[in-house]
PDB file of C-alpha atoms in Angstrom:
ATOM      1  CA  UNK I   3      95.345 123.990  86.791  1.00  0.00           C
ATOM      2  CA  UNK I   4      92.257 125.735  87.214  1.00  0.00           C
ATOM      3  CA  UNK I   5      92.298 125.610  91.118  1.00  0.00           C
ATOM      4  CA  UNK I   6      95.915 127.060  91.212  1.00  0.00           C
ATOM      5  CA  UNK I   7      95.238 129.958  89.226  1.00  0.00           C
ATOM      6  CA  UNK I   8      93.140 130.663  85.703  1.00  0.00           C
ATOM      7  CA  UNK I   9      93.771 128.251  82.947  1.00  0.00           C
ATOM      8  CA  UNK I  10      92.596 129.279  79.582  1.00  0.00           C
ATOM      9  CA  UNK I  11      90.722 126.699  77.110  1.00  0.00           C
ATOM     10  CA  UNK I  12      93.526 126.207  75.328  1.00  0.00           C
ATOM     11  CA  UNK I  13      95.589 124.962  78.097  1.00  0.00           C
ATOM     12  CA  UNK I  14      93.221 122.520  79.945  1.00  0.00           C
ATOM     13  CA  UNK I  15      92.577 121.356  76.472  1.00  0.00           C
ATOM     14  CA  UNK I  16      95.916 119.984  76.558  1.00  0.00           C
ATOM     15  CA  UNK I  17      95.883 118.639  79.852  1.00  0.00           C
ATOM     16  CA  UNK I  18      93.068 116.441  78.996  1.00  0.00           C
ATOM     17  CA  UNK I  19      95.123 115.575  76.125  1.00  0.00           C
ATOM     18  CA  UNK I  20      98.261 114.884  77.857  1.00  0.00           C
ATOM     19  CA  UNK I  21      97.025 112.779  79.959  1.00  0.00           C
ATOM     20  CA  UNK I  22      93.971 110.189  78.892  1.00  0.00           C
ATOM     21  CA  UNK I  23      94.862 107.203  77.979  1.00  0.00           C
ATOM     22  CA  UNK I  24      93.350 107.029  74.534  1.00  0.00           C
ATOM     23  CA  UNK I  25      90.452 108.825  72.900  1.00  0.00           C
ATOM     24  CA  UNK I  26      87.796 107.022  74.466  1.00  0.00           C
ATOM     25  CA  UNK I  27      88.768 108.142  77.598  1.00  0.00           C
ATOM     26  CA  UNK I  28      89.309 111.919  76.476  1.00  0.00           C
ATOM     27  CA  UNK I  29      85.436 111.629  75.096  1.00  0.00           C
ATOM     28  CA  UNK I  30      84.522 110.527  78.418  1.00  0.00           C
ATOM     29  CA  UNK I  31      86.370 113.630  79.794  1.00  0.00           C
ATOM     30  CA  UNK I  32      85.400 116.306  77.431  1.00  0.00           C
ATOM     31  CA  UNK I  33      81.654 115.171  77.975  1.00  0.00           C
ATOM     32  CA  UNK I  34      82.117 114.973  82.359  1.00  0.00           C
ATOM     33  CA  UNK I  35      84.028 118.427  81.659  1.00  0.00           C
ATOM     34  CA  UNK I  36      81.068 120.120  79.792  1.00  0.00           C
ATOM     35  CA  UNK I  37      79.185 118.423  82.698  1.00  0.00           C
ATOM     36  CA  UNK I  38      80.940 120.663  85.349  1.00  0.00           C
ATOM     37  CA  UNK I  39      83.139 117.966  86.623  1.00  0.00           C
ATOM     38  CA  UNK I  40      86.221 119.531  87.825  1.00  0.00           C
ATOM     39  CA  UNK I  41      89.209 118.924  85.256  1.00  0.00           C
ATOM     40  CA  UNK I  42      91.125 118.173  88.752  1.00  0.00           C
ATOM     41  CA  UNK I  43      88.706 114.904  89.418  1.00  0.00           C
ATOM     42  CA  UNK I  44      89.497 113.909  86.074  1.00  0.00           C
ATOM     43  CA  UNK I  45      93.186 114.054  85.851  1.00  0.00           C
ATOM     44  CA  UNK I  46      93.603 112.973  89.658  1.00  0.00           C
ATOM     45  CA  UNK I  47      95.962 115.681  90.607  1.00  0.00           C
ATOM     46  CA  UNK I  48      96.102 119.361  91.334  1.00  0.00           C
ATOM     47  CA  UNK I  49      98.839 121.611  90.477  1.00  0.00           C
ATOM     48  CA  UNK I  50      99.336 123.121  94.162  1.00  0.00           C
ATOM     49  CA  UNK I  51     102.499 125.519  95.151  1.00  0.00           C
ATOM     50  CA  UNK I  52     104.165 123.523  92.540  1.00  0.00           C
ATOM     51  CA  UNK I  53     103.608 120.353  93.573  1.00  0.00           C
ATOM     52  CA  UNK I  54     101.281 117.405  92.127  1.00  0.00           C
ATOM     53  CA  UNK I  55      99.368 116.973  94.704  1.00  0.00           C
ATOM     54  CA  UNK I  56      96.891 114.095  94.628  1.00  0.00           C
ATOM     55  CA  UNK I  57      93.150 114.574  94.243  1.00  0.00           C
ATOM     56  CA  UNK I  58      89.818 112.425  93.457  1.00  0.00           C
ATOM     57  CA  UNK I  59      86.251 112.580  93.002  1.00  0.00           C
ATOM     58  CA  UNK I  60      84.267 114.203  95.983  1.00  0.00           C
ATOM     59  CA  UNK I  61      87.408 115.989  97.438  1.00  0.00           C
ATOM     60  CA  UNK I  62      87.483 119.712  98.212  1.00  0.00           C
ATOM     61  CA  UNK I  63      89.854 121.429  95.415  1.00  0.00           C
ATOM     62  CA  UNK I  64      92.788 123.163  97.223  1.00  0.00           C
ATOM     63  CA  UNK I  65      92.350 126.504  95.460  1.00  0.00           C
ATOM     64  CA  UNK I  66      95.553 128.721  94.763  1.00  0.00           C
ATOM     65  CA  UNK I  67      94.626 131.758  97.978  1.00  0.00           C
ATOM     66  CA  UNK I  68      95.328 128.266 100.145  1.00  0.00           C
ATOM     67  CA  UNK I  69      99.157 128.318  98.891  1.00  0.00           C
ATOM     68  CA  UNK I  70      99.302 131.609 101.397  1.00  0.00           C
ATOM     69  CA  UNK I  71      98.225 129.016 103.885  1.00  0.00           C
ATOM     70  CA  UNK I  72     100.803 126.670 103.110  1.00  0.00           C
ATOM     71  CA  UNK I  73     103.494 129.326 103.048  1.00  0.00           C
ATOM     72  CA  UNK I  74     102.758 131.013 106.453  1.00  0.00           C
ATOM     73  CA  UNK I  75     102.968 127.471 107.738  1.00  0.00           C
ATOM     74  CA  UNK I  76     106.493 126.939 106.594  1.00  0.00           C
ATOM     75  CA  UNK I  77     107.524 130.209 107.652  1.00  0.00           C
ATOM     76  CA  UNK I  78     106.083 129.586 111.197  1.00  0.00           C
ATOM     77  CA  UNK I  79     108.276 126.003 111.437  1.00  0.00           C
ATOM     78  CA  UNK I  80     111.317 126.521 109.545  1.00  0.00           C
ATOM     79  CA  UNK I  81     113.512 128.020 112.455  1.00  0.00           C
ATOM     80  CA  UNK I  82     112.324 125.436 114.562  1.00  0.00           C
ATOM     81  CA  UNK I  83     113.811 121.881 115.383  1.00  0.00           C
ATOM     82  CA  UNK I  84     111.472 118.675 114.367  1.00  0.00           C
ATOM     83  CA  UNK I  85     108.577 120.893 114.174  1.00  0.00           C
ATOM     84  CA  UNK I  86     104.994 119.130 114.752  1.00  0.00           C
ATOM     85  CA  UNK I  87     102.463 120.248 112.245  1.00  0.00           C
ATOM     86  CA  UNK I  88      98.880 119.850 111.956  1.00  0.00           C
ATOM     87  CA  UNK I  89      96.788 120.279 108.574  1.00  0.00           C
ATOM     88  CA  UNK I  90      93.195 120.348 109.882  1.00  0.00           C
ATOM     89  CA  UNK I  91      90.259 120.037 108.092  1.00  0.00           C
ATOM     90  CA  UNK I  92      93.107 118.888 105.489  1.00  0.00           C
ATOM     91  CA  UNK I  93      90.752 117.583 102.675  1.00  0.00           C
ATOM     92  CA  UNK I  94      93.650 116.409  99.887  1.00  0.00           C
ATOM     93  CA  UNK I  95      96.366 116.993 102.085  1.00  0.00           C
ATOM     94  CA  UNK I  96      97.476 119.666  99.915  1.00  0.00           C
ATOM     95  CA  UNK I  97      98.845 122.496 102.834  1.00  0.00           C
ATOM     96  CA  UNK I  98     100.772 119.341 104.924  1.00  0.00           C
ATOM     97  CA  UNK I  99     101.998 118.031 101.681  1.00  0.00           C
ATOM     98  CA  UNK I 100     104.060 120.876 101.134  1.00  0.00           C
ATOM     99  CA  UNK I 101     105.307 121.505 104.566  1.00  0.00           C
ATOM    100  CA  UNK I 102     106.816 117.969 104.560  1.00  0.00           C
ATOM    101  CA  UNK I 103     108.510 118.381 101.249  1.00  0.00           C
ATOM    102  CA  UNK I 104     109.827 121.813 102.188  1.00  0.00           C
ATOM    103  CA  UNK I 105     110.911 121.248 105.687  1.00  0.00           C
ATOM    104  CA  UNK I 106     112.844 117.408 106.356  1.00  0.00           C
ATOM    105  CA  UNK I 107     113.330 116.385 109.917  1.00  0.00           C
ATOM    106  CA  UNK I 108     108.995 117.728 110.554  1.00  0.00           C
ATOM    107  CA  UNK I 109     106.204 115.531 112.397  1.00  0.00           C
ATOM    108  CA  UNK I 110     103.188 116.031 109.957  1.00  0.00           C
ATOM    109  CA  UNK I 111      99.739 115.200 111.029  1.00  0.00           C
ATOM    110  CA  UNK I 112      96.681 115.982 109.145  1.00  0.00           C
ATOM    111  CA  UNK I 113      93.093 115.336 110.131  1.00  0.00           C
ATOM    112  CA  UNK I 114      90.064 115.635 108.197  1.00  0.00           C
ATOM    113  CA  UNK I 115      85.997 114.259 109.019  1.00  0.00           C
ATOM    114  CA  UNK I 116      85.119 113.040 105.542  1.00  0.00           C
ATOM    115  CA  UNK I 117      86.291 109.355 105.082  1.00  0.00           C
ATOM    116  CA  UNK I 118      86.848 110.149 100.870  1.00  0.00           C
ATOM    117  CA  UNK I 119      88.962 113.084 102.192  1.00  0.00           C
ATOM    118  CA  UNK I 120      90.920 111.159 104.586  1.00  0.00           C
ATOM    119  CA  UNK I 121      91.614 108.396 101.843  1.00  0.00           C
ATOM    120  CA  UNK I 122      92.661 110.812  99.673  1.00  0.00           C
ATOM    121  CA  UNK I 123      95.178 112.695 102.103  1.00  0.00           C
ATOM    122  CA  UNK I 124      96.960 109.368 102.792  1.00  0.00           C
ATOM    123  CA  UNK I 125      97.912 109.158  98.879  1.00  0.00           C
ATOM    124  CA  UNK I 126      99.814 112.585  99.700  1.00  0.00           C
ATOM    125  CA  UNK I 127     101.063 112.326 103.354  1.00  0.00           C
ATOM    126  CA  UNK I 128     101.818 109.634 105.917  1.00  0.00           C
ATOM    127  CA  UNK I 129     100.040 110.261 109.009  1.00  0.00           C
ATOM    128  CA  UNK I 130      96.432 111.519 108.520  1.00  0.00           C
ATOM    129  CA  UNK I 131      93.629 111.095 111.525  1.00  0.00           C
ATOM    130  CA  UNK I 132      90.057 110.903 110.931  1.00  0.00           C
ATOM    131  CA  UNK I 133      87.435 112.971 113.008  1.00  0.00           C
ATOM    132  CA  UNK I 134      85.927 115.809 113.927  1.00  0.00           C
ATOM    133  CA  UNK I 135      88.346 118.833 113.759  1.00  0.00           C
ATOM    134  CA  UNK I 136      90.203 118.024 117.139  1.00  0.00           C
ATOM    135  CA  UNK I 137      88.753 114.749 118.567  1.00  0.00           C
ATOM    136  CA  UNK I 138      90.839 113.277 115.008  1.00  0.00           C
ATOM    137  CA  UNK I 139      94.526 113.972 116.868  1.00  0.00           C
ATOM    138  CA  UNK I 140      96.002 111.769 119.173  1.00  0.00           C
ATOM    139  CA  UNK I 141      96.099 112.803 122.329  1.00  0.00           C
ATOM    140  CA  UNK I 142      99.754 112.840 122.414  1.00  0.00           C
ATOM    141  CA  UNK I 143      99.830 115.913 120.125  1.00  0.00           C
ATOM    142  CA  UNK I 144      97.697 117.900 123.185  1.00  0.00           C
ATOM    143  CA  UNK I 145     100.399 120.818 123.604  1.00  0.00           C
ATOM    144  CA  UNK I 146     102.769 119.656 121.516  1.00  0.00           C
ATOM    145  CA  UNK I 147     101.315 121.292 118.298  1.00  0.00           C
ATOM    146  CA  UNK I 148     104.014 123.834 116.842  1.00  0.00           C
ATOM    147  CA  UNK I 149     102.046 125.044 114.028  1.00  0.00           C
ATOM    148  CA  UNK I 150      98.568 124.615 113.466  1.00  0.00           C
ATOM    149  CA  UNK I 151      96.719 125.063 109.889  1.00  0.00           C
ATOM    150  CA  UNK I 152      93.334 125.219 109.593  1.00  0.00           C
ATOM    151  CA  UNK I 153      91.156 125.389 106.276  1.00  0.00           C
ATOM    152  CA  UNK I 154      88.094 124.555 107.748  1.00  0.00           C
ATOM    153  CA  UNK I 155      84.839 125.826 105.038  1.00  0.00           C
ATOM    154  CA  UNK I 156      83.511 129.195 105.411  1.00  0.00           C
ATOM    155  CA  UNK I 157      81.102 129.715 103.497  1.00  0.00           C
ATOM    156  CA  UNK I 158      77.510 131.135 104.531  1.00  0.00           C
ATOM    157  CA  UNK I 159      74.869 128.593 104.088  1.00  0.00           C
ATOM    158  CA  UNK I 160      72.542 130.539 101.878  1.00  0.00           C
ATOM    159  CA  UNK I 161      76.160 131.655  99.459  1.00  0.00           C
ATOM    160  CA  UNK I 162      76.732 127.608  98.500  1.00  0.00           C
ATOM    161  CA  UNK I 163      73.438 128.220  96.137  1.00  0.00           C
ATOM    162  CA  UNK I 164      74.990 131.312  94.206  1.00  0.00           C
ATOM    163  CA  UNK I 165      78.974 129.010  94.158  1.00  0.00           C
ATOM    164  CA  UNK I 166      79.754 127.706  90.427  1.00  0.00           C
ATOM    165  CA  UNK I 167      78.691 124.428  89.875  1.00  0.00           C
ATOM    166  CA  UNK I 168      82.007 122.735  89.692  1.00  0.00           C
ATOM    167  CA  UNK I 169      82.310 123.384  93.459  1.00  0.00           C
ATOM    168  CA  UNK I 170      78.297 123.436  94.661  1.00  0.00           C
ATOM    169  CA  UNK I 171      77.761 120.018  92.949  1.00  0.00           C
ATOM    170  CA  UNK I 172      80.795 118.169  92.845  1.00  0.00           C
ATOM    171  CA  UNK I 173      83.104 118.971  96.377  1.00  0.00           C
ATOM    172  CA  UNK I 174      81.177 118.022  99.633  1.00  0.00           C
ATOM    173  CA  UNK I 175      78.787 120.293 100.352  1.00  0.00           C
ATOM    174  CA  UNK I 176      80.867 119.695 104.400  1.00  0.00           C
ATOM    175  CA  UNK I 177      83.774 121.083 103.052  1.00  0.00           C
ATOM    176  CA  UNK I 178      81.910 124.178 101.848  1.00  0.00           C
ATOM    177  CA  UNK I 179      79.140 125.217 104.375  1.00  0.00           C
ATOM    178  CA  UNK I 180      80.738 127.032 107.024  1.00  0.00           C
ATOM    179  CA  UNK I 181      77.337 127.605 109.346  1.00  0.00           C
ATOM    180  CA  UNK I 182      74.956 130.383 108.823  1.00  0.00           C
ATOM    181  CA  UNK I 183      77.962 133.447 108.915  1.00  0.00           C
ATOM    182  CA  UNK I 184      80.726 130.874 107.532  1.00  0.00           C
ATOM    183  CA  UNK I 185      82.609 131.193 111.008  1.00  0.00           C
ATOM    184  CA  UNK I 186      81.136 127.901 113.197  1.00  0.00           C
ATOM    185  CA  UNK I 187      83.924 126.246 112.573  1.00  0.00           C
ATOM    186  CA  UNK I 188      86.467 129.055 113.261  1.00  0.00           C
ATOM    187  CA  UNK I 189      84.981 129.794 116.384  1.00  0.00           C
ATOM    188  CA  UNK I 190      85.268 126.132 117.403  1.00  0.00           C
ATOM    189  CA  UNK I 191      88.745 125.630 116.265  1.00  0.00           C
ATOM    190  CA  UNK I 192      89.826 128.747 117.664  1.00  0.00           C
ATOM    191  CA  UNK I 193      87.973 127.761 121.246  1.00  0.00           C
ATOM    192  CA  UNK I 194      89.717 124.812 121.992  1.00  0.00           C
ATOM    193  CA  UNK I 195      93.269 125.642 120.273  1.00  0.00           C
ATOM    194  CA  UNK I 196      95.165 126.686 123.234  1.00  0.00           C
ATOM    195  CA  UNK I 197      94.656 123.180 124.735  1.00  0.00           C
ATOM    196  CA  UNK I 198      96.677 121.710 121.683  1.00  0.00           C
ATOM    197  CA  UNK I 199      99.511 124.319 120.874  1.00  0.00           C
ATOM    198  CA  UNK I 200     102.761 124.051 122.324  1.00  0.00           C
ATOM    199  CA  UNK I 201     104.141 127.263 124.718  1.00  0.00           C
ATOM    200  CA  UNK I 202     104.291 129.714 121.344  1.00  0.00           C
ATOM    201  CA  UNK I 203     102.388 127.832 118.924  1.00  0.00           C
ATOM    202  CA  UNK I 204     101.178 129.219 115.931  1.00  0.00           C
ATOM    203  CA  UNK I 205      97.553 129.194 114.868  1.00  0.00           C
ATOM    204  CA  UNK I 206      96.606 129.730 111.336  1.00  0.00           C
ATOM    205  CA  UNK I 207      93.105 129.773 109.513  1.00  0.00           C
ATOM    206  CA  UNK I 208      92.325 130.810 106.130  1.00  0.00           C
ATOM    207  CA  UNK I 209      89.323 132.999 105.691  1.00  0.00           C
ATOM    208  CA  UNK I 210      87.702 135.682 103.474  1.00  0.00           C
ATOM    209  CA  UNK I 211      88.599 139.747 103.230  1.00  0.00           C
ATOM    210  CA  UNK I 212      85.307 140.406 104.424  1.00  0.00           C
ATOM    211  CA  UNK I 213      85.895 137.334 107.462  1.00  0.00           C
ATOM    212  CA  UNK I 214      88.139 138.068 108.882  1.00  0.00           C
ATOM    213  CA  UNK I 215      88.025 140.648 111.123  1.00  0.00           C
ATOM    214  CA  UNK I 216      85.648 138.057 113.004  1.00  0.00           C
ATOM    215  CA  UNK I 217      88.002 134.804 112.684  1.00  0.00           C
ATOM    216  CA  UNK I 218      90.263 137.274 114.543  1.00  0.00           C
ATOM    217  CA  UNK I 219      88.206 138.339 116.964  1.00  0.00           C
ATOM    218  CA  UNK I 220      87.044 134.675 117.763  1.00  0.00           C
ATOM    219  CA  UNK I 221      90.788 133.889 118.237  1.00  0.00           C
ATOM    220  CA  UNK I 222      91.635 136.666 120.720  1.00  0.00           C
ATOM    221  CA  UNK I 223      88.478 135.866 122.636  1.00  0.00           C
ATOM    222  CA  UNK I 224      90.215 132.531 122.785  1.00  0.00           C
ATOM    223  CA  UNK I 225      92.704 133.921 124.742  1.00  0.00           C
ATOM    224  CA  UNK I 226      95.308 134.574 121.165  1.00  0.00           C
ATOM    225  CA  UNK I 227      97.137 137.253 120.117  1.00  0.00           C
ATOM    226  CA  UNK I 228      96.100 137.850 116.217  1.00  0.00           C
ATOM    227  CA  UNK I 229      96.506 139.401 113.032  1.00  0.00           C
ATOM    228  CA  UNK I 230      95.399 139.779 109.665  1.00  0.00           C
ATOM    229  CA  UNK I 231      97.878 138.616 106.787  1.00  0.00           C
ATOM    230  CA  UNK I 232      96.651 139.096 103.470  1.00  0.00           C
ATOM    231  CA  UNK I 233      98.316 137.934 100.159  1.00  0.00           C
ATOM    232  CA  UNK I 234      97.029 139.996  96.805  1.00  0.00           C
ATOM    233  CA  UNK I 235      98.778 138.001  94.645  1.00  0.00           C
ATOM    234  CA  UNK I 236      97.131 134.453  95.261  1.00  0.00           C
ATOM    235  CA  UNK I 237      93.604 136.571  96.573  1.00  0.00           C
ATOM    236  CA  UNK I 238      94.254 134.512 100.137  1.00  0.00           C
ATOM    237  CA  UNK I 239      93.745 135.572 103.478  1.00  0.00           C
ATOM    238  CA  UNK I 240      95.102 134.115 106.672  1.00  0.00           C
ATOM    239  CA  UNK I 241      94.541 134.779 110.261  1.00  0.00           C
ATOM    240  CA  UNK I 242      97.336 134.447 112.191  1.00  0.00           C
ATOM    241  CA  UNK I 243      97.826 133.835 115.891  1.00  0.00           C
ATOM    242  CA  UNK I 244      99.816 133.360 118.801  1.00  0.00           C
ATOM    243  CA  UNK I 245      99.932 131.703 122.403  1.00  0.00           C
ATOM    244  CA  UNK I 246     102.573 134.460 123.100  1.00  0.00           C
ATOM    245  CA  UNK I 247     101.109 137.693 124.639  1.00  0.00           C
ATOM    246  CA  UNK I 248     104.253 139.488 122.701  1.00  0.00           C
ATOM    247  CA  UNK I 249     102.600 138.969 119.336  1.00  0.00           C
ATOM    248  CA  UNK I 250     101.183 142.332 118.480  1.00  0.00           C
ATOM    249  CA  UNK I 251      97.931 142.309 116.777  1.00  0.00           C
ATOM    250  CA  UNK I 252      97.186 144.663 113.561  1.00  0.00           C
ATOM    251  CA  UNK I 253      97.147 143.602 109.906  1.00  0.00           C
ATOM    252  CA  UNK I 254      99.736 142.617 107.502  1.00  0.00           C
ATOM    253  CA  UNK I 255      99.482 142.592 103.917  1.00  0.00           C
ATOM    254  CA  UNK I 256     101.766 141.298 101.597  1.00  0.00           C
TER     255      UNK I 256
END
């Protein structure tokens, strides 16, 4: 799938292929595709840390530097008994998806703003909340949070005009536009996320190489311990943090 990594012609060729129903459908799809509809809208699904994960018109993509998201959440809950994790800003679901298929026995809560988002998550995961970034959760999750995964957008306003045009005019422009440095919504989540993580809860945000040296910063002047963890491989970026005052900040790359 395109999102999850480069797919030549030849391949998403087949895809369409593989999957219309008949060839009036595949016309259909050949002519949205040459449109700049993304092949993911059409099929319905996204390839996503090898997993089918469910997608539909006017949902954010989950792009393949998110599957470092996903893994550093799994990392962060697997030693730990009936974990409680949180997908915010979840869009498809695509990050909590894979923590409840890799990790039986964990509470999995995801919480998005957009309604079409929302609706989509809930074809991928049980419990999803709708709202704005933490006034979605229950407030029986305040403190209780074990691991915390944010994908919130972060993109500069004045970059969405330069994005391609499968993502500038076919994904919510919310799920893009992350305020005028792409970091409003960083600073917000990273403000309030003490009041929701359990005693050595984990925070984690994706970001940008260029980012996030200030998505950390925003979480230590939260009161976080933080690092850097970046993932060449999958071109993703993660900001990790910590209630615990042990954590030692630095970078990490992997």
């Amino acid at each position: 799938m395109r999102a999850a990594g480069c797919v030549f012609a030849e391949e998403e060729a087949a895809l369409l292929i593989e999957n219309a129903s008949g060839i009036a459908e595949l016309d259909d799809w050949v002519a949205q595709r040459c449109q700049g509809k993304p092949l993911e809208h059409l099929l319905g699904w996204v390839d996503f840390a090898g997993l089918r994960v469910a997608v539909g018109t006017g949902v954010f993509v989950p792009r393949r530097r998110t599957e470092l998201l996903a893994r550093l959440t799994v990392e962060a809950a697997v030693m730990l008994t009936a974990p409680v994790v949180v997908d915010l800003c979840c869009g498809s679901g695509a990050v909590g998806r894979v923590v409840a298929e890799a990790l039986p026995g964990v509470e999995v809560h995801a919480a998005d703003l957009d309604p079409v988002a929302v609706a989509c998550a809930r074809r991928n995961l049980g419990r999803v909340h709708r709202g704005d970034l933490y006034d979605a959760l229950p407030a029986s999750l305040r403190r209780r949070i074990d691991v915390l995964a944010v994908n919130a957008p972060y993109v500069p306003t004045d970059e969405i005009a330069r994005m391609p045009p499968e993502a500038r005019l076919h994904e919510p422009r919310a799920a893009l536009d992350g305020g005028s440095d792409g970091l409003d919504l960083h600073r917000r989540v990273a403000a309030s996320a003490l009041e929701w993580l359990a005693p050595g809860g984990v925070l984690l945000i994706e970001t940008s190489g260029r980012q996030a040296e200030a998505t950390r910063a925003a979480c230590v002047r939260a009161g976080l311990e933080a690092i850097v963890v970046r993932d060449e491989d999958v071109d993703g970026t993660v900001v990790r943090a910590i209630s615990d005052p042990r954590w030692s900040s630095g970078t990490m790359t992997r």
